[in-house]
Amino acid sequence: MKKILIVEDERNFARFMELELMHQGYAVTVVGSGREGLETATRDAWDAILLDAMLPELHGFEVCRGIRRAGFETPVIMLTARDSVMDRVSGLDSGADDYLPKPFAIEELLARIRAVIRRSKRGIGAAQAALAYRELRINPVAGTVSKAGAVLELTKREYELLLVLMNHRDRVLSRAMLLDLVWGYDCEVETNVVDVYVRYLRNKIDDPAQRSYIQTVRGIGYVIRS
């Protein structure tokens, strides 16, 4: 039985999710504050964590960063009423695997849970040979990226996006495909977050005097061409 931790201070909403997840066969634990959420998330093993962004005592983004700093790779789905692109980017940058704005249909939440659990099992950063292209080099074992010998400081999501593009070199990947491969989305969602992260990556890996590593295929998506 898969174990789900819900960190949510709205009791009625937390109870609703708890009952729906239990009906689907999940073992569910509910806590109502950020501090208790961080302690519980790092004390036991979980298959997924549903984390509200606005929590008493400790903000949800800080809880997520604390989980990652403690070395836990448990899939985290951030839940929040705030739905701007930058809010979603902030949630993902804090280490969340997915971001679901309220209100949402329970069917979509269940699909997201299945997706992040499935993705965690297949391991996007599984050990493989080092990847190199032009001055870039990715070491998947160490989880590092270097350019001309200098290590680049990438966020977890930036690293995963670059790894996917490098692994699929010369293949154009649509935004929807990148969402599925990098973020693990299992249903139709807005795709502008991909554009934001491609821009972040370009700012860190490109040289203004040279052709961009990541090429835009208008109307389709992105590709690294050799």
mmCIF file with all atom_site columns, C-alpha atoms in Angstrom:
data_model
loop_
_atom_site.group_PDB
_atom_site.id
_atom_site.type_symbol
_atom_site.label_atom_id
_atom_site.label_alt_id
_atom_site.label_comp_id
_atom_site.label_asym_id
_atom_site.label_entity_id
_atom_site.label_seq_id
_atom_site.pdbx_PDB_ins_code
_atom_site.Cartn_x
_atom_site.Cartn_y
_atom_site.Cartn_z
_atom_site.occupancy
_atom_site.B_iso_or_equiv
_atom_site.pdbx_formal_charge
_atom_site.auth_seq_id
_atom_site.auth_comp_id
_atom_site.auth_asym_id
_atom_site.auth_atom_id
_atom_site.pdbx_PDB_model_num
ATOM 1   C CA . MET A 1 1   ? 0.000   0.000  0.000   1.00 0.00 ? 1   MET A CA 1
ATOM 2   C CA . LYS A 1 2   ? 1.460   3.337  -1.065  1.00 0.00 ? 2   LYS A CA 1
ATOM 3   C CA . LYS A 1 3   ? 1.828   5.990  1.636   1.00 0.00 ? 3   LYS A CA 1
ATOM 4   C CA . ILE A 1 4   ? 0.781   9.604  1.064   1.00 0.00 ? 4   ILE A CA 1
ATOM 5   C CA . LEU A 1 5   ? 1.516   12.516 3.393   1.00 0.00 ? 5   LEU A CA 1
ATOM 6   C CA . ILE A 1 6   ? -0.870  15.501 3.231   1.00 0.00 ? 6   ILE A CA 1
ATOM 7   C CA . VAL A 1 7   ? 0.401   18.787 4.697   1.00 0.00 ? 7   VAL A CA 1
ATOM 8   C CA . GLU A 1 8   ? -2.646  21.070 4.678   1.00 0.00 ? 8   GLU A CA 1
ATOM 9   C CA . ASP A 1 9   ? -4.037  23.442 7.343   1.00 0.00 ? 9   ASP A CA 1
ATOM 10  C CA . GLU A 1 10  ? -7.576  23.682 5.896   1.00 0.00 ? 10  GLU A CA 1
ATOM 11  C CA . ARG A 1 11  ? -9.153  20.810 7.816   1.00 0.00 ? 11  ARG A CA 1
ATOM 12  C CA . ASN A 1 12  ? -12.216 20.245 5.639   1.00 0.00 ? 12  ASN A CA 1
ATOM 13  C CA . PHE A 1 13  ? -10.135 20.259 2.460   1.00 0.00 ? 13  PHE A CA 1
ATOM 14  C CA . ALA A 1 14  ? -7.532  17.962 4.012   1.00 0.00 ? 14  ALA A CA 1
ATOM 15  C CA . ARG A 1 15  ? -10.258 15.569 5.137   1.00 0.00 ? 15  ARG A CA 1
ATOM 16  C CA . PHE A 1 16  ? -11.777 15.562 1.648   1.00 0.00 ? 16  PHE A CA 1
ATOM 17  C CA . MET A 1 17  ? -8.435  14.599 0.083   1.00 0.00 ? 17  MET A CA 1
ATOM 18  C CA . GLU A 1 18  ? -7.774  12.033 2.790   1.00 0.00 ? 18  GLU A CA 1
ATOM 19  C CA . LEU A 1 19  ? -11.088 10.238 2.204   1.00 0.00 ? 19  LEU A CA 1
ATOM 20  C CA . GLU A 1 20  ? -10.678 10.261 -1.580  1.00 0.00 ? 20  GLU A CA 1
ATOM 21  C CA . LEU A 1 21  ? -7.137  8.871  -1.372  1.00 0.00 ? 21  LEU A CA 1
ATOM 22  C CA . MET A 1 22  ? -8.129  6.210  1.141   1.00 0.00 ? 22  MET A CA 1
ATOM 23  C CA . HIS A 1 23  ? -10.929 5.193  -1.214  1.00 0.00 ? 23  HIS A CA 1
ATOM 24  C CA . GLN A 1 24  ? -8.251  4.686  -3.897  1.00 0.00 ? 24  GLN A CA 1
ATOM 25  C CA . GLY A 1 25  ? -6.298  2.379  -1.604  1.00 0.00 ? 25  GLY A CA 1
ATOM 26  C CA . TYR A 1 26  ? -3.625  4.774  -0.318  1.00 0.00 ? 26  TYR A CA 1
ATOM 27  C CA . ALA A 1 27  ? -2.452  4.894  3.300   1.00 0.00 ? 27  ALA A CA 1
ATOM 28  C CA . VAL A 1 28  ? -2.823  8.570  4.258   1.00 0.00 ? 28  VAL A CA 1
ATOM 29  C CA . THR A 1 29  ? -1.385  10.725 7.052   1.00 0.00 ? 29  THR A CA 1
ATOM 30  C CA . VAL A 1 30  ? -2.483  14.346 7.524   1.00 0.00 ? 30  VAL A CA 1
ATOM 31  C CA . VAL A 1 31  ? -0.637  17.119 9.374   1.00 0.00 ? 31  VAL A CA 1
ATOM 32  C CA . GLY A 1 32  ? -1.683  20.759 9.619   1.00 0.00 ? 32  GLY A CA 1
ATOM 33  C CA . SER A 1 33  ? 1.438   22.925 9.933   1.00 0.00 ? 33  SER A CA 1
ATOM 34  C CA . GLY A 1 34  ? 4.633   23.490 8.012   1.00 0.00 ? 34  GLY A CA 1
ATOM 35  C CA . ARG A 1 35  ? 6.912   22.594 10.900  1.00 0.00 ? 35  ARG A CA 1
ATOM 36  C CA . GLU A 1 36  ? 5.072   19.355 11.619  1.00 0.00 ? 36  GLU A CA 1
ATOM 37  C CA . GLY A 1 37  ? 5.019   18.619 7.898   1.00 0.00 ? 37  GLY A CA 1
ATOM 38  C CA . LEU A 1 38  ? 8.803   18.933 7.602   1.00 0.00 ? 38  LEU A CA 1
ATOM 39  C CA . GLU A 1 39  ? 9.360   16.759 10.662  1.00 0.00 ? 39  GLU A CA 1
ATOM 40  C CA . THR A 1 40  ? 6.957   14.077 9.422   1.00 0.00 ? 40  THR A CA 1
ATOM 41  C CA . ALA A 1 41  ? 8.246   14.149 5.841   1.00 0.00 ? 41  ALA A CA 1
ATOM 42  C CA . THR A 1 42  ? 11.837  13.569 6.976   1.00 0.00 ? 42  THR A CA 1
ATOM 43  C CA . ARG A 1 43  ? 11.040  11.044 9.693   1.00 0.00 ? 43  ARG A CA 1
ATOM 44  C CA . ASP A 1 44  ? 9.330   8.354  7.591   1.00 0.00 ? 44  ASP A CA 1
ATOM 45  C CA . ALA A 1 45  ? 9.383   7.070  3.998   1.00 0.00 ? 45  ALA A CA 1
ATOM 46  C CA . TRP A 1 46  ? 6.560   8.292  1.739   1.00 0.00 ? 46  TRP A CA 1
ATOM 47  C CA . ASP A 1 47  ? 5.547   7.537  -1.824  1.00 0.00 ? 47  ASP A CA 1
ATOM 48  C CA . ALA A 1 48  ? 4.327   11.111 -2.358  1.00 0.00 ? 48  ALA A CA 1
ATOM 49  C CA . ILE A 1 49  ? 3.707   14.314 -0.398  1.00 0.00 ? 49  ILE A CA 1
ATOM 50  C CA . LEU A 1 50  ? 0.843   16.761 -1.034  1.00 0.00 ? 50  LEU A CA 1
ATOM 51  C CA . LEU A 1 51  ? 2.094   20.092 0.293   1.00 0.00 ? 51  LEU A CA 1
ATOM 52  C CA . ASP A 1 52  ? 0.051   23.264 0.669   1.00 0.00 ? 52  ASP A CA 1
ATOM 53  C CA . ALA A 1 53  ? 2.043   26.412 -0.121  1.00 0.00 ? 53  ALA A CA 1
ATOM 54  C CA . MET A 1 54  ? 0.450   28.635 2.541   1.00 0.00 ? 54  MET A CA 1
ATOM 55  C CA . LEU A 1 55  ? 0.987   26.984 5.930   1.00 0.00 ? 55  LEU A CA 1
ATOM 56  C CA . PRO A 1 56  ? 1.276   28.198 9.530   1.00 0.00 ? 56  PRO A CA 1
ATOM 57  C CA . GLU A 1 57  ? 4.698   28.165 11.241  1.00 0.00 ? 57  GLU A CA 1
ATOM 58  C CA . LEU A 1 58  ? 6.665   27.360 8.073   1.00 0.00 ? 58  LEU A CA 1
ATOM 59  C CA . HIS A 1 59  ? 5.859   28.269 4.457   1.00 0.00 ? 59  HIS A CA 1
ATOM 60  C CA . GLY A 1 60  ? 5.290   25.361 2.078   1.00 0.00 ? 60  GLY A CA 1
ATOM 61  C CA . PHE A 1 61  ? 8.221   26.391 -0.146  1.00 0.00 ? 61  PHE A CA 1
ATOM 62  C CA . GLU A 1 62  ? 10.514  26.291 2.904   1.00 0.00 ? 62  GLU A CA 1
ATOM 63  C CA . VAL A 1 63  ? 9.155   22.876 3.858   1.00 0.00 ? 63  VAL A CA 1
ATOM 64  C CA . CYS A 1 64  ? 9.966   21.577 0.385   1.00 0.00 ? 64  CYS A CA 1
ATOM 65  C CA . ARG A 1 65  ? 13.474  23.040 0.476   1.00 0.00 ? 65  ARG A CA 1
ATOM 66  C CA . GLY A 1 66  ? 13.979  21.456 3.898   1.00 0.00 ? 66  GLY A CA 1
ATOM 67  C CA . ILE A 1 67  ? 12.927  18.051 2.560   1.00 0.00 ? 67  ILE A CA 1
ATOM 68  C CA . ARG A 1 68  ? 15.438  18.336 -0.277  1.00 0.00 ? 68  ARG A CA 1
ATOM 69  C CA . ARG A 1 69  ? 18.232  19.616 1.977   1.00 0.00 ? 69  ARG A CA 1
ATOM 70  C CA . ALA A 1 70  ? 17.683  16.568 4.180   1.00 0.00 ? 70  ALA A CA 1
ATOM 71  C CA . GLY A 1 71  ? 18.412  14.385 1.145   1.00 0.00 ? 71  GLY A CA 1
ATOM 72  C CA . PHE A 1 72  ? 14.880  13.085 0.542   1.00 0.00 ? 72  PHE A CA 1
ATOM 73  C CA . GLU A 1 73  ? 13.793  12.686 -3.111  1.00 0.00 ? 73  GLU A CA 1
ATOM 74  C CA . THR A 1 74  ? 10.155  11.923 -2.230  1.00 0.00 ? 74  THR A CA 1
ATOM 75  C CA . PRO A 1 75  ? 7.837   13.262 -4.961  1.00 0.00 ? 75  PRO A CA 1
ATOM 76  C CA . VAL A 1 76  ? 6.198   16.505 -3.795  1.00 0.00 ? 76  VAL A CA 1
ATOM 77  C CA . ILE A 1 77  ? 3.069   18.028 -5.326  1.00 0.00 ? 77  ILE A CA 1
ATOM 78  C CA . MET A 1 78  ? 2.593   21.653 -4.278  1.00 0.00 ? 78  MET A CA 1
ATOM 79  C CA . LEU A 1 79  ? -1.030  22.738 -3.751  1.00 0.00 ? 79  LEU A CA 1
ATOM 80  C CA . THR A 1 80  ? -1.915  26.425 -3.762  1.00 0.00 ? 80  THR A CA 1
ATOM 81  C CA . ALA A 1 81  ? -4.575  28.964 -4.658  1.00 0.00 ? 81  ALA A CA 1
ATOM 82  C CA . ARG A 1 82  ? -1.902  31.122 -6.322  1.00 0.00 ? 82  ARG A CA 1
ATOM 83  C CA . ASP A 1 83  ? -1.599  30.362 -10.039 1.00 0.00 ? 83  ASP A CA 1
ATOM 84  C CA . SER A 1 84  ? 0.766   32.843 -11.681 1.00 0.00 ? 84  SER A CA 1
ATOM 85  C CA . VAL A 1 85  ? 3.666   31.530 -13.756 1.00 0.00 ? 85  VAL A CA 1
ATOM 86  C CA . MET A 1 86  ? 6.205   32.889 -11.266 1.00 0.00 ? 86  MET A CA 1
ATOM 87  C CA . ASP A 1 87  ? 4.371   31.241 -8.356  1.00 0.00 ? 87  ASP A CA 1
ATOM 88  C CA . ARG A 1 88  ? 4.583   27.916 -10.192 1.00 0.00 ? 88  ARG A CA 1
ATOM 89  C CA . VAL A 1 89  ? 8.247   28.497 -10.975 1.00 0.00 ? 89  VAL A CA 1
ATOM 90  C CA . SER A 1 90  ? 8.951   29.331 -7.309  1.00 0.00 ? 90  SER A CA 1
ATOM 91  C CA . GLY A 1 91  ? 7.261   26.128 -6.210  1.00 0.00 ? 91  GLY A CA 1
ATOM 92  C CA . LEU A 1 92  ? 9.187   24.007 -8.701  1.00 0.00 ? 92  LEU A CA 1
ATOM 93  C CA . ASP A 1 93  ? 12.461  25.773 -7.867  1.00 0.00 ? 93  ASP A CA 1
ATOM 94  C CA . SER A 1 94  ? 11.979  24.909 -4.209  1.00 0.00 ? 94  SER A CA 1
ATOM 95  C CA . GLY A 1 95  ? 12.201  21.244 -5.206  1.00 0.00 ? 95  GLY A CA 1
ATOM 96  C CA . ALA A 1 96  ? 8.567   20.344 -5.894  1.00 0.00 ? 96  ALA A CA 1
ATOM 97  C CA . ASP A 1 97  ? 7.895   17.797 -8.635  1.00 0.00 ? 97  ASP A CA 1
ATOM 98  C CA . ASP A 1 98  ? 4.508   19.218 -9.606  1.00 0.00 ? 98  ASP A CA 1
ATOM 99  C CA . TYR A 1 99  ? 2.326   22.231 -8.897  1.00 0.00 ? 99  TYR A CA 1
ATOM 100 C CA . LEU A 1 100 ? -1.473  22.046 -8.793  1.00 0.00 ? 100 LEU A CA 1
ATOM 101 C CA . PRO A 1 101 ? -3.557  25.229 -8.339  1.00 0.00 ? 101 PRO A CA 1
ATOM 102 C CA . LYS A 1 102 ? -6.743  25.141 -6.264  1.00 0.00 ? 102 LYS A CA 1
ATOM 103 C CA . PRO A 1 103 ? -9.513  24.421 -6.888  1.00 0.00 ? 103 PRO A CA 1
ATOM 104 C CA . PHE A 1 104 ? -8.878  21.220 -8.773  1.00 0.00 ? 104 PHE A CA 1
ATOM 105 C CA . ALA A 1 105 ? -10.801 18.096 -9.701  1.00 0.00 ? 105 ALA A CA 1
ATOM 106 C CA . ILE A 1 106 ? -9.901  15.093 -7.563  1.00 0.00 ? 106 ILE A CA 1
ATOM 107 C CA . GLU A 1 107 ? -9.413  13.076 -10.773 1.00 0.00 ? 107 GLU A CA 1
ATOM 108 C CA . GLU A 1 108 ? -6.616  15.428 -11.794 1.00 0.00 ? 108 GLU A CA 1
ATOM 109 C CA . LEU A 1 109 ? -4.944  15.166 -8.378  1.00 0.00 ? 109 LEU A CA 1
ATOM 110 C CA . LEU A 1 110 ? -5.069  11.380 -8.574  1.00 0.00 ? 110 LEU A CA 1
ATOM 111 C CA . ALA A 1 111 ? -3.549  11.472 -12.063 1.00 0.00 ? 111 ALA A CA 1
ATOM 112 C CA . ARG A 1 112 ? -0.745  13.762 -10.842 1.00 0.00 ? 112 ARG A CA 1
ATOM 113 C CA . ILE A 1 113 ? -0.028  11.433 -7.908  1.00 0.00 ? 113 ILE A CA 1
ATOM 114 C CA . ARG A 1 114 ? 0.191   8.415  -10.205 1.00 0.00 ? 114 ARG A CA 1
ATOM 115 C CA . ALA A 1 115 ? 2.485   10.365 -12.547 1.00 0.00 ? 115 ALA A CA 1
ATOM 116 C CA . VAL A 1 116 ? 4.989   11.531 -9.922  1.00 0.00 ? 116 VAL A CA 1
ATOM 117 C CA . ILE A 1 117 ? 5.132   8.090  -8.314  1.00 0.00 ? 117 ILE A CA 1
ATOM 118 C CA . ARG A 1 118 ? 5.651   6.432  -11.691 1.00 0.00 ? 118 ARG A CA 1
ATOM 119 C CA . ARG A 1 119 ? 8.310   8.948  -12.596 1.00 0.00 ? 119 ARG A CA 1
ATOM 120 C CA . SER A 1 120 ? 10.161  8.462  -9.300  1.00 0.00 ? 120 SER A CA 1
ATOM 121 C CA . LYS A 1 121 ? 10.262  4.718  -9.940  1.00 0.00 ? 121 LYS A CA 1
ATOM 122 C CA . ARG A 1 122 ? 11.784  5.059  -13.397 1.00 0.00 ? 122 ARG A CA 1
ATOM 123 C CA . GLY A 1 123 ? 14.429  7.552  -12.166 1.00 0.00 ? 123 GLY A CA 1
ATOM 124 C CA . ILE A 1 124 ? 15.120  10.408 -14.537 1.00 0.00 ? 124 ILE A CA 1
ATOM 125 C CA . GLY A 1 125 ? 18.704  10.665 -13.322 1.00 0.00 ? 125 GLY A CA 1
ATOM 126 C CA . ALA A 1 126 ? 19.538  6.970  -13.486 1.00 0.00 ? 126 ALA A CA 1
ATOM 127 C CA . ALA A 1 127 ? 23.232  6.170  -13.806 1.00 0.00 ? 127 ALA A CA 1
ATOM 128 C CA . GLN A 1 128 ? 24.520  6.320  -17.373 1.00 0.00 ? 128 GLN A CA 1
ATOM 129 C CA . ALA A 1 129 ? 27.591  7.320  -19.325 1.00 0.00 ? 129 ALA A CA 1
ATOM 130 C CA . ALA A 1 130 ? 28.659  10.967 -19.311 1.00 0.00 ? 130 ALA A CA 1
ATOM 131 C CA . LEU A 1 131 ? 27.135  13.129 -22.048 1.00 0.00 ? 131 LEU A CA 1
ATOM 132 C CA . ALA A 1 132 ? 29.170  15.699 -23.941 1.00 0.00 ? 132 ALA A CA 1
ATOM 133 C CA . TYR A 1 133 ? 28.338  18.242 -26.630 1.00 0.00 ? 133 TYR A CA 1
ATOM 134 C CA . ARG A 1 134 ? 30.506  21.186 -27.669 1.00 0.00 ? 134 ARG A CA 1
ATOM 135 C CA . GLU A 1 135 ? 31.820  22.601 -24.362 1.00 0.00 ? 135 GLU A CA 1
ATOM 136 C CA . LEU A 1 136 ? 29.066  21.054 -22.215 1.00 0.00 ? 136 LEU A CA 1
ATOM 137 C CA . ARG A 1 137 ? 29.543  17.872 -20.218 1.00 0.00 ? 137 ARG A CA 1
ATOM 138 C CA . ILE A 1 138 ? 26.953  16.146 -18.012 1.00 0.00 ? 138 ILE A CA 1
ATOM 139 C CA . ASN A 1 139 ? 27.950  13.606 -15.382 1.00 0.00 ? 139 ASN A CA 1
ATOM 140 C CA . PRO A 1 140 ? 24.665  11.804 -14.526 1.00 0.00 ? 140 PRO A CA 1
ATOM 141 C CA . VAL A 1 141 ? 26.274  9.833  -11.689 1.00 0.00 ? 141 VAL A CA 1
ATOM 142 C CA . ALA A 1 142 ? 27.433  12.976 -9.879  1.00 0.00 ? 142 ALA A CA 1
ATOM 143 C CA . GLY A 1 143 ? 24.494  15.040 -11.159 1.00 0.00 ? 143 GLY A CA 1
ATOM 144 C CA . THR A 1 144 ? 26.811  17.812 -12.359 1.00 0.00 ? 144 THR A CA 1
ATOM 145 C CA . VAL A 1 145 ? 27.098  19.941 -15.490 1.00 0.00 ? 145 VAL A CA 1
ATOM 146 C CA . SER A 1 146 ? 30.302  21.662 -16.600 1.00 0.00 ? 146 SER A CA 1
ATOM 147 C CA . LYS A 1 147 ? 31.173  23.987 -19.470 1.00 0.00 ? 147 LYS A CA 1
ATOM 148 C CA . ALA A 1 148 ? 34.782  24.158 -20.643 1.00 0.00 ? 148 ALA A CA 1
ATOM 149 C CA . GLY A 1 149 ? 35.757  22.480 -17.383 1.00 0.00 ? 149 GLY A CA 1
ATOM 150 C CA . ALA A 1 150 ? 33.912  24.914 -15.081 1.00 0.00 ? 150 ALA A CA 1
ATOM 151 C CA . VAL A 1 151 ? 31.021  23.494 -13.055 1.00 0.00 ? 151 VAL A CA 1
ATOM 152 C CA . LEU A 1 152 ? 27.696  25.262 -13.654 1.00 0.00 ? 152 LEU A CA 1
ATOM 153 C CA . GLU A 1 153 ? 25.233  25.932 -10.841 1.00 0.00 ? 153 GLU A CA 1
ATOM 154 C CA . LEU A 1 154 ? 21.910  24.565 -12.082 1.00 0.00 ? 154 LEU A CA 1
ATOM 155 C CA . THR A 1 155 ? 18.720  23.956 -10.143 1.00 0.00 ? 155 THR A CA 1
ATOM 156 C CA . LYS A 1 156 ? 17.351  20.413 -9.997  1.00 0.00 ? 156 LYS A CA 1
ATOM 157 C CA . ARG A 1 157 ? 14.735  21.219 -12.649 1.00 0.00 ? 157 ARG A CA 1
ATOM 158 C CA . GLU A 1 158 ? 17.218  22.976 -14.960 1.00 0.00 ? 158 GLU A CA 1
ATOM 159 C CA . TYR A 1 159 ? 19.543  19.978 -14.707 1.00 0.00 ? 159 TYR A CA 1
ATOM 160 C CA . GLU A 1 160 ? 16.758  17.501 -15.506 1.00 0.00 ? 160 GLU A CA 1
ATOM 161 C CA . LEU A 1 161 ? 15.571  19.546 -18.489 1.00 0.00 ? 161 LEU A CA 1
ATOM 162 C CA . LEU A 1 162 ? 19.097  19.731 -19.919 1.00 0.00 ? 162 LEU A CA 1
ATOM 163 C CA . LEU A 1 163 ? 19.617  16.011 -19.306 1.00 0.00 ? 163 LEU A CA 1
ATOM 164 C CA . VAL A 1 164 ? 16.433  15.124 -21.204 1.00 0.00 ? 164 VAL A CA 1
ATOM 165 C CA . LEU A 1 165 ? 17.345  17.375 -24.131 1.00 0.00 ? 165 LEU A CA 1
ATOM 166 C CA . MET A 1 166 ? 20.864  15.921 -24.266 1.00 0.00 ? 166 MET A CA 1
ATOM 167 C CA . ASN A 1 167 ? 19.548  12.362 -24.105 1.00 0.00 ? 167 ASN A CA 1
ATOM 168 C CA . HIS A 1 168 ? 17.219  13.134 -27.028 1.00 0.00 ? 168 HIS A CA 1
ATOM 169 C CA . ARG A 1 169 ? 19.713  15.109 -29.100 1.00 0.00 ? 169 ARG A CA 1
ATOM 170 C CA . ASP A 1 170 ? 18.555  15.822 -32.666 1.00 0.00 ? 170 ASP A CA 1
ATOM 171 C CA . ARG A 1 171 ? 14.967  14.975 -31.732 1.00 0.00 ? 171 ARG A CA 1
ATOM 172 C CA . VAL A 1 172 ? 12.496  17.844 -31.452 1.00 0.00 ? 172 VAL A CA 1
ATOM 173 C CA . LEU A 1 173 ? 10.590  17.585 -28.165 1.00 0.00 ? 173 LEU A CA 1
ATOM 174 C CA . SER A 1 174 ? 7.278   19.393 -27.790 1.00 0.00 ? 174 SER A CA 1
ATOM 175 C CA . ARG A 1 175 ? 6.506   21.347 -24.637 1.00 0.00 ? 175 ARG A CA 1
ATOM 176 C CA . ALA A 1 176 ? 3.977   18.684 -23.655 1.00 0.00 ? 176 ALA A CA 1
ATOM 177 C CA . MET A 1 177 ? 6.610   15.960 -24.064 1.00 0.00 ? 177 MET A CA 1
ATOM 178 C CA . LEU A 1 178 ? 9.079   17.914 -21.946 1.00 0.00 ? 178 LEU A CA 1
ATOM 179 C CA . LEU A 1 179 ? 6.448   18.396 -19.245 1.00 0.00 ? 179 LEU A CA 1
ATOM 180 C CA . ASP A 1 180 ? 5.884   14.648 -19.156 1.00 0.00 ? 180 ASP A CA 1
ATOM 181 C CA . LEU A 1 181 ? 9.578   13.704 -19.217 1.00 0.00 ? 181 LEU A CA 1
ATOM 182 C CA . VAL A 1 182 ? 10.821  16.345 -16.774 1.00 0.00 ? 182 VAL A CA 1
ATOM 183 C CA . TRP A 1 183 ? 7.852   17.258 -14.590 1.00 0.00 ? 183 TRP A CA 1
ATOM 184 C CA . GLY A 1 184 ? 5.932   14.005 -14.946 1.00 0.00 ? 184 GLY A CA 1
ATOM 185 C CA . TYR A 1 185 ? 2.612   15.588 -15.860 1.00 0.00 ? 185 TYR A CA 1
ATOM 186 C CA . ASP A 1 186 ? -0.015  13.025 -16.774 1.00 0.00 ? 186 ASP A CA 1
ATOM 187 C CA . CYS A 1 187 ? -2.661  15.352 -18.187 1.00 0.00 ? 187 CYS A CA 1
ATOM 188 C CA . GLU A 1 188 ? -3.063  18.523 -20.216 1.00 0.00 ? 188 GLU A CA 1
ATOM 189 C CA . VAL A 1 189 ? -1.616  21.571 -18.455 1.00 0.00 ? 189 VAL A CA 1
ATOM 190 C CA . GLU A 1 190 ? -0.215  24.958 -19.386 1.00 0.00 ? 190 GLU A CA 1
ATOM 191 C CA . THR A 1 191 ? 3.181   24.602 -21.023 1.00 0.00 ? 191 THR A CA 1
ATOM 192 C CA . ASN A 1 192 ? 4.690   28.075 -20.502 1.00 0.00 ? 192 ASN A CA 1
ATOM 193 C CA . VAL A 1 193 ? 6.708   26.826 -17.530 1.00 0.00 ? 193 VAL A CA 1
ATOM 194 C CA . VAL A 1 194 ? 8.881   24.963 -20.073 1.00 0.00 ? 194 VAL A CA 1
ATOM 195 C CA . ASP A 1 195 ? 9.639   28.237 -21.857 1.00 0.00 ? 195 ASP A CA 1
ATOM 196 C CA . VAL A 1 196 ? 10.636  29.850 -18.557 1.00 0.00 ? 196 VAL A CA 1
ATOM 197 C CA . TYR A 1 197 ? 13.083  27.062 -17.757 1.00 0.00 ? 197 TYR A CA 1
ATOM 198 C CA . VAL A 1 198 ? 14.563  27.014 -21.251 1.00 0.00 ? 198 VAL A CA 1
ATOM 199 C CA . ARG A 1 199 ? 15.268  30.724 -20.808 1.00 0.00 ? 199 ARG A CA 1
ATOM 200 C CA . TYR A 1 200 ? 16.896  30.044 -17.436 1.00 0.00 ? 200 TYR A CA 1
ATOM 201 C CA . LEU A 1 201 ? 19.080  27.351 -18.992 1.00 0.00 ? 201 LEU A CA 1
ATOM 202 C CA . ARG A 1 202 ? 20.129  29.514 -21.921 1.00 0.00 ? 202 ARG A CA 1
ATOM 203 C CA . ASN A 1 203 ? 21.204  32.272 -19.550 1.00 0.00 ? 203 ASN A CA 1
ATOM 204 C CA . LYS A 1 204 ? 23.499  29.810 -17.791 1.00 0.00 ? 204 LYS A CA 1
ATOM 205 C CA . ILE A 1 205 ? 24.928  27.689 -20.620 1.00 0.00 ? 205 ILE A CA 1
ATOM 206 C CA . ASP A 1 206 ? 24.969  29.938 -23.699 1.00 0.00 ? 206 ASP A CA 1
ATOM 207 C CA . ASP A 1 207 ? 27.690  32.253 -24.939 1.00 0.00 ? 207 ASP A CA 1
ATOM 208 C CA . PRO A 1 208 ? 26.212  35.368 -26.624 1.00 0.00 ? 208 PRO A CA 1
ATOM 209 C CA . ALA A 1 209 ? 28.817  35.101 -29.361 1.00 0.00 ? 209 ALA A CA 1
ATOM 210 C CA . GLN A 1 210 ? 27.840  31.535 -30.279 1.00 0.00 ? 210 GLN A CA 1
ATOM 211 C CA . ARG A 1 211 ? 24.749  29.687 -31.439 1.00 0.00 ? 211 ARG A CA 1
ATOM 212 C CA . SER A 1 212 ? 22.442  28.714 -28.576 1.00 0.00 ? 212 SER A CA 1
ATOM 213 C CA . TYR A 1 213 ? 22.757  25.130 -27.376 1.00 0.00 ? 213 TYR A CA 1
ATOM 214 C CA . ILE A 1 214 ? 18.965  24.801 -27.267 1.00 0.00 ? 214 ILE A CA 1
ATOM 215 C CA . GLN A 1 215 ? 17.221  25.541 -30.557 1.00 0.00 ? 215 GLN A CA 1
ATOM 216 C CA . THR A 1 216 ? 13.583  26.649 -30.764 1.00 0.00 ? 216 THR A CA 1
ATOM 217 C CA . VAL A 1 217 ? 11.431  24.930 -33.370 1.00 0.00 ? 217 VAL A CA 1
ATOM 218 C CA . ARG A 1 218 ? 8.626   27.432 -33.794 1.00 0.00 ? 218 ARG A CA 1
ATOM 219 C CA . GLY A 1 219 ? 5.199   26.035 -33.066 1.00 0.00 ? 219 GLY A CA 1
ATOM 220 C CA . ILE A 1 220 ? 6.584   22.698 -31.879 1.00 0.00 ? 220 ILE A CA 1
ATOM 221 C CA . GLY A 1 221 ? 9.174   22.791 -29.121 1.00 0.00 ? 221 GLY A CA 1
ATOM 222 C CA . TYR A 1 222 ? 12.908  22.547 -28.476 1.00 0.00 ? 222 TYR A CA 1
ATOM 223 C CA . VAL A 1 223 ? 15.918  20.532 -29.592 1.00 0.00 ? 223 VAL A CA 1
ATOM 224 C CA . ILE A 1 224 ? 19.680  20.269 -29.129 1.00 0.00 ? 224 ILE A CA 1
ATOM 225 C CA . ARG A 1 225 ? 21.089  19.662 -32.607 1.00 0.00 ? 225 ARG A CA 1
ATOM 226 C CA . SER A 1 226 ? 24.461  18.092 -33.226 1.00 0.00 ? 226 SER A CA 1
#
